[in-house]
Each structure stands twice: as C-alpha cells, then as structure tokens.
Amino acid sequence: MEQAWPLMGCAYGEFKRFFDGWEHVISEIPDAKRQALDEMGRAVLAEVKRQIIQRGVQDGRNHVRNWQRYRVGTRGGYVAIYPAKEKVQGKKASSRKITKYLEKGHAIRPPSGKAKRYKARINVDKVVLGKRNVIVPARQFYSFTRPRAEELAMRAAEKVLVKLENLFDL
C-alpha cells in the first residue's frame, strides 16, 4: 500500500505540501464568480447611465441616473439592472414608473383647445400623434444598452481573471 504513493509521482508529504500551497487559491475561487458578476453589474450600470444622457432624457439633477441600481442574484447566478423604488417628491408615480414611462414612452391627454386664444403648450416636434392621444416617444436607454451588455460583461470578467492571476502569480 505504501508503494502506491511513490508510483503516482509524489509521496503523501509532498502531496499535502502541494495542496497546502494552493489552499489560498482554492479559497478565493468560489468568490471569483461573485466578483466577476459585481464587476459586470458596475460596467453595465455605467453604460445605462451613459445611455440615459445620450438618448436625450432631460436629467439635469441626475434623478433618473441615480435611481438606477444593480443587484447580484442571491446564489450569484445573474446581475440585474433596475430602477430603485423611491417616492418622487411632488409626483404620484414612483421612480420605477417614471423610468418605465421614459423607457417605453407614454400617452398624454391632447390639448383641449376650447378657448378662442388657446395655444397648446406641448412641443409638437417631440411628440407623436396617436389615434386619440398624444404619445411621448420612448427613450429606450435599457434597449440601447442591451447589445453592449455582453461585451461589457466579458471585459469585466477578464478584469477579474487578470486580478486573480496577479494575486496567485500564475
């Protein structure tokens, strides 16, 4: 039975020393996936915030951008970008509903125009006329982020792998 160890290439003491040397690597690897997902979430969140500006959302005080959050799944299997649920001062809608309206567009009541000197305050260049309502077009900042999300996620995962590689001098 003792001859089996030397035939495999190393004695029990050498085998134990090998695993003792790699124990810090093994302990760090389970957390590597969560680190990669966290890095991916930050990268995609930054892209969503960039798209909010680029798609023309009037966000001078950064409300819409600051409502965006990311979360890593409880078991570390996914990352989700979502608007935080906050009560918006002076509005009936929450931050999630406002973000949804900006992302997908929404209908507004058409001007009544009953008075003789009435002039509509809506800017016709920025709205689309529907059958009965005036429709504010969608900004689609999530939709425009989606195609770049995979590329950003891969870059973020590579950063974590490089960090682990440098940590363990592989």
mmCIF file of C-alpha atoms in Angstrom:
data_model
loop_
_atom_site.group_PDB
_atom_site.id
_atom_site.type_symbol
_atom_site.label_atom_id
_atom_site.label_comp_id
_atom_site.label_asym_id
_atom_site.label_seq_id
_atom_site.Cartn_x
_atom_site.Cartn_y
_atom_site.Cartn_z
ATOM 1 C CA MET A 1 0.000 0.000 0.000
ATOM 2 C CA GLU A 2 2.874 2.360 0.701
ATOM 3 C CA GLN A 3 4.266 1.710 -2.766
ATOM 4 C CA ALA A 4 1.161 3.224 -4.419
ATOM 5 C CA TRP A 5 2.137 6.776 -3.488
ATOM 6 C CA PRO A 6 5.618 6.771 -4.991
ATOM 7 C CA LEU A 7 4.256 5.190 -8.166
ATOM 8 C CA MET A 8 1.841 8.129 -8.614
ATOM 9 C CA GLY A 9 4.721 10.560 -8.668
ATOM 10 C CA CYS A 10 4.836 12.072 -5.193
ATOM 11 C CA ALA A 11 4.802 10.899 -1.604
ATOM 12 C CA TYR A 12 1.974 11.812 0.785
ATOM 13 C CA GLY A 13 4.041 14.594 2.398
ATOM 14 C CA GLU A 14 4.743 16.188 -0.993
ATOM 15 C CA PHE A 15 1.073 15.861 -1.974
ATOM 16 C CA LYS A 16 -0.015 17.575 1.271
ATOM 17 C CA ARG A 17 2.531 20.382 0.769
ATOM 18 C CA PHE A 18 1.208 20.888 -2.768
ATOM 19 C CA PHE A 19 -2.391 21.333 -1.567
ATOM 20 C CA ASP A 20 -1.338 23.482 1.382
ATOM 21 C CA GLY A 21 0.359 25.788 -1.110
ATOM 22 C CA TRP A 22 -2.804 26.022 -3.227
ATOM 23 C CA GLU A 23 -5.262 26.359 -0.330
ATOM 24 C CA HIS A 24 -5.392 30.169 -0.602
ATOM 25 C CA VAL A 25 -6.166 29.840 -4.328
ATOM 26 C CA ILE A 26 -8.977 27.355 -3.712
ATOM 27 C CA SER A 27 -10.496 29.594 -1.012
ATOM 28 C CA GLU A 28 -10.503 32.627 -3.339
ATOM 29 C CA ILE A 29 -12.032 30.921 -6.386
ATOM 30 C CA PRO A 30 -15.620 30.464 -5.058
ATOM 31 C CA ASP A 31 -15.786 34.230 -4.604
ATOM 32 C CA ALA A 32 -14.399 34.856 -8.110
ATOM 33 C CA LYS A 33 -17.778 34.388 -9.793
ATOM 34 C CA ARG A 34 -19.433 36.899 -7.459
ATOM 35 C CA GLN A 35 -16.564 39.353 -8.055
ATOM 36 C CA ALA A 36 -16.960 38.943 -11.807
ATOM 37 C CA LEU A 37 -20.734 39.485 -11.609
ATOM 38 C CA ASP A 38 -20.232 42.535 -9.401
ATOM 39 C CA GLU A 39 -17.764 43.987 -11.898
ATOM 40 C CA MET A 40 -20.169 43.210 -14.750
ATOM 41 C CA GLY A 41 -23.011 44.942 -12.933
ATOM 42 C CA ARG A 42 -20.955 48.085 -12.401
ATOM 43 C CA ALA A 43 -19.916 48.170 -16.064
ATOM 44 C CA VAL A 44 -23.447 47.725 -17.414
ATOM 45 C CA LEU A 45 -24.832 50.244 -14.899
ATOM 46 C CA ALA A 46 -22.331 52.830 -16.138
ATOM 47 C CA GLU A 47 -23.472 52.125 -19.714
ATOM 48 C CA VAL A 48 -27.156 52.562 -18.738
ATOM 49 C CA LYS A 49 -26.335 55.916 -17.147
ATOM 50 C CA ARG A 50 -24.430 56.937 -20.276
ATOM 51 C CA GLN A 51 -27.385 55.933 -22.468
ATOM 52 C CA ILE A 52 -29.780 57.979 -20.311
ATOM 53 C CA ILE A 53 -27.777 61.083 -21.200
ATOM 54 C CA GLN A 54 -27.215 60.093 -24.832
ATOM 55 C CA ARG A 55 -30.881 59.257 -25.519
ATOM 56 C CA GLY A 56 -31.928 62.790 -24.566
ATOM 57 C CA VAL A 57 -33.544 62.378 -21.160
ATOM 58 C CA GLN A 58 -33.705 65.801 -19.511
ATOM 59 C CA ASP A 59 -31.986 64.796 -16.276
ATOM 60 C CA GLY A 60 -30.241 67.952 -15.118
ATOM 61 C CA ARG A 61 -30.350 66.973 -11.452
ATOM 62 C CA ASN A 62 -29.370 63.314 -12.085
ATOM 63 C CA HIS A 63 -32.603 61.903 -10.660
ATOM 64 C CA VAL A 64 -33.164 59.235 -13.331
ATOM 65 C CA ARG A 65 -29.490 58.221 -13.387
ATOM 66 C CA ASN A 66 -29.328 57.996 -9.586
ATOM 67 C CA TRP A 67 -32.417 55.760 -9.486
ATOM 68 C CA GLN A 68 -30.614 53.026 -11.438
ATOM 69 C CA ARG A 69 -29.193 50.152 -9.400
ATOM 70 C CA TYR A 70 -27.736 46.716 -9.987
ATOM 71 C CA ARG A 71 -28.020 43.574 -7.924
ATOM 72 C CA VAL A 72 -26.290 40.233 -7.998
ATOM 73 C CA GLY A 73 -28.535 37.189 -7.569
ATOM 74 C CA THR A 74 -28.636 35.566 -4.144
ATOM 75 C CA ARG A 75 -26.819 32.488 -5.411
ATOM 76 C CA GLY A 76 -24.523 34.520 -7.631
ATOM 77 C CA GLY A 77 -26.058 33.430 -10.923
ATOM 78 C CA TYR A 78 -27.069 36.731 -12.547
ATOM 79 C CA VAL A 79 -26.853 40.517 -12.477
ATOM 80 C CA ALA A 80 -29.907 42.746 -12.953
ATOM 81 C CA ILE A 81 -30.106 46.475 -13.630
ATOM 82 C CA TYR A 82 -33.293 48.009 -12.270
ATOM 83 C CA PRO A 83 -34.666 51.363 -11.080
ATOM 84 C CA ALA A 84 -34.814 51.808 -7.316
ATOM 85 C CA LYS A 85 -38.266 52.121 -5.788
ATOM 86 C CA GLU A 86 -38.321 55.631 -4.366
ATOM 87 C CA LYS A 87 -41.135 58.033 -3.771
ATOM 88 C CA VAL A 88 -40.717 61.070 -6.015
ATOM 89 C CA GLN A 89 -41.462 64.361 -4.347
ATOM 90 C CA GLY A 90 -44.401 66.167 -5.948
ATOM 91 C CA LYS A 91 -45.339 63.228 -8.207
ATOM 92 C CA LYS A 92 -47.936 60.488 -7.901
ATOM 93 C CA ALA A 93 -45.769 57.965 -9.754
ATOM 94 C CA SER A 94 -42.780 56.212 -8.190
ATOM 95 C CA SER A 95 -39.275 56.269 -9.606
ATOM 96 C CA ARG A 96 -39.861 52.840 -11.198
ATOM 97 C CA LYS A 97 -42.962 54.027 -13.055
ATOM 98 C CA ILE A 98 -41.258 57.196 -14.258
ATOM 99 C CA THR A 99 -38.318 55.135 -15.521
ATOM 100 C CA LYS A 100 -40.750 52.781 -17.307
ATOM 101 C CA TYR A 101 -42.539 55.741 -18.936
ATOM 102 C CA LEU A 102 -39.220 57.135 -20.137
ATOM 103 C CA GLU A 103 -38.053 53.740 -21.425
ATOM 104 C CA LYS A 104 -41.260 52.717 -23.223
ATOM 105 C CA GLY A 105 -42.980 56.057 -23.915
ATOM 106 C CA HIS A 106 -46.421 57.095 -22.719
ATOM 107 C CA ALA A 107 -49.620 58.787 -23.817
ATOM 108 C CA ILE A 108 -50.713 62.226 -22.610
ATOM 109 C CA ARG A 109 -54.030 63.989 -22.884
ATOM 110 C CA PRO A 110 -54.335 66.059 -26.053
ATOM 111 C CA PRO A 111 -54.832 69.796 -25.620
ATOM 112 C CA SER A 112 -58.492 70.759 -25.375
ATOM 113 C CA GLY A 113 -58.271 73.959 -27.418
ATOM 114 C CA LYS A 114 -61.733 75.199 -26.428
ATOM 115 C CA ALA A 115 -60.887 78.861 -25.808
ATOM 116 C CA LYS A 116 -60.500 81.292 -28.711
ATOM 117 C CA ARG A 117 -56.964 82.413 -27.791
ATOM 118 C CA TYR A 118 -55.801 78.973 -26.618
ATOM 119 C CA LYS A 119 -52.297 77.926 -27.608
ATOM 120 C CA ALA A 120 -51.122 74.378 -26.809
ATOM 121 C CA ARG A 121 -48.022 74.212 -24.626
ATOM 122 C CA ILE A 122 -46.819 70.871 -25.935
ATOM 123 C CA ASN A 123 -43.924 70.830 -28.360
ATOM 124 C CA VAL A 124 -45.249 69.017 -31.436
ATOM 125 C CA ASP A 125 -41.711 68.124 -32.630
ATOM 126 C CA LYS A 126 -41.149 65.947 -29.557
ATOM 127 C CA VAL A 127 -44.426 64.009 -29.586
ATOM 128 C CA VAL A 128 -46.151 61.548 -31.880
ATOM 129 C CA LEU A 129 -49.845 61.913 -32.637
ATOM 130 C CA GLY A 130 -51.821 58.732 -31.980
ATOM 131 C CA LYS A 131 -55.465 57.976 -32.705
ATOM 132 C CA ARG A 132 -56.872 59.730 -29.656
ATOM 133 C CA ASN A 133 -53.845 60.666 -27.580
ATOM 134 C CA VAL A 134 -50.586 62.445 -27.997
ATOM 135 C CA ILE A 135 -47.752 59.982 -27.408
ATOM 136 C CA VAL A 136 -44.410 60.897 -25.874
ATOM 137 C CA PRO A 137 -41.830 58.713 -27.675
ATOM 138 C CA ALA A 138 -39.741 56.155 -25.816
ATOM 139 C CA ARG A 139 -36.116 56.913 -24.921
ATOM 140 C CA GLN A 140 -35.134 53.218 -24.825
ATOM 141 C CA PHE A 141 -31.961 53.608 -22.787
ATOM 142 C CA TYR A 142 -32.220 49.998 -21.494
ATOM 143 C CA SER A 143 -32.869 48.720 -25.016
ATOM 144 C CA PHE A 144 -29.810 50.509 -26.404
ATOM 145 C CA THR A 145 -27.666 49.163 -23.553
ATOM 146 C CA ARG A 146 -28.653 45.520 -24.137
ATOM 147 C CA PRO A 147 -26.473 44.938 -27.270
ATOM 148 C CA ARG A 148 -23.341 46.200 -25.486
ATOM 149 C CA ALA A 149 -24.048 44.386 -22.208
ATOM 150 C CA GLU A 150 -22.436 41.103 -23.279
ATOM 151 C CA GLU A 151 -19.273 42.850 -24.471
ATOM 152 C CA LEU A 152 -19.052 44.842 -21.221
ATOM 153 C CA ALA A 153 -19.638 41.691 -19.172
ATOM 154 C CA MET A 154 -16.838 39.838 -20.951
ATOM 155 C CA ARG A 155 -14.415 42.704 -20.335
ATOM 156 C CA ALA A 156 -15.392 42.793 -16.663
ATOM 157 C CA ALA A 157 -14.876 39.030 -16.316
ATOM 158 C CA GLU A 158 -11.442 39.360 -17.930
ATOM 159 C CA LYS A 159 -10.514 42.052 -15.388
ATOM 160 C CA VAL A 160 -11.386 39.718 -12.526
ATOM 161 C CA LEU A 161 -9.422 36.859 -14.101
ATOM 162 C CA VAL A 162 -6.387 39.107 -14.513
ATOM 163 C CA LYS A 163 -6.768 40.219 -10.898
ATOM 164 C CA LEU A 164 -6.858 36.580 -9.733
ATOM 165 C CA GLU A 165 -3.921 35.736 -11.966
ATOM 166 C CA ASN A 166 -1.889 38.560 -10.439
ATOM 167 C CA LEU A 167 -2.974 37.580 -6.937
ATOM 168 C CA PHE A 168 -1.755 33.999 -7.351
ATOM 169 C CA ASP A 169 1.175 34.713 -9.685
ATOM 170 C CA LEU A 170 0.030 32.098 -12.219
#
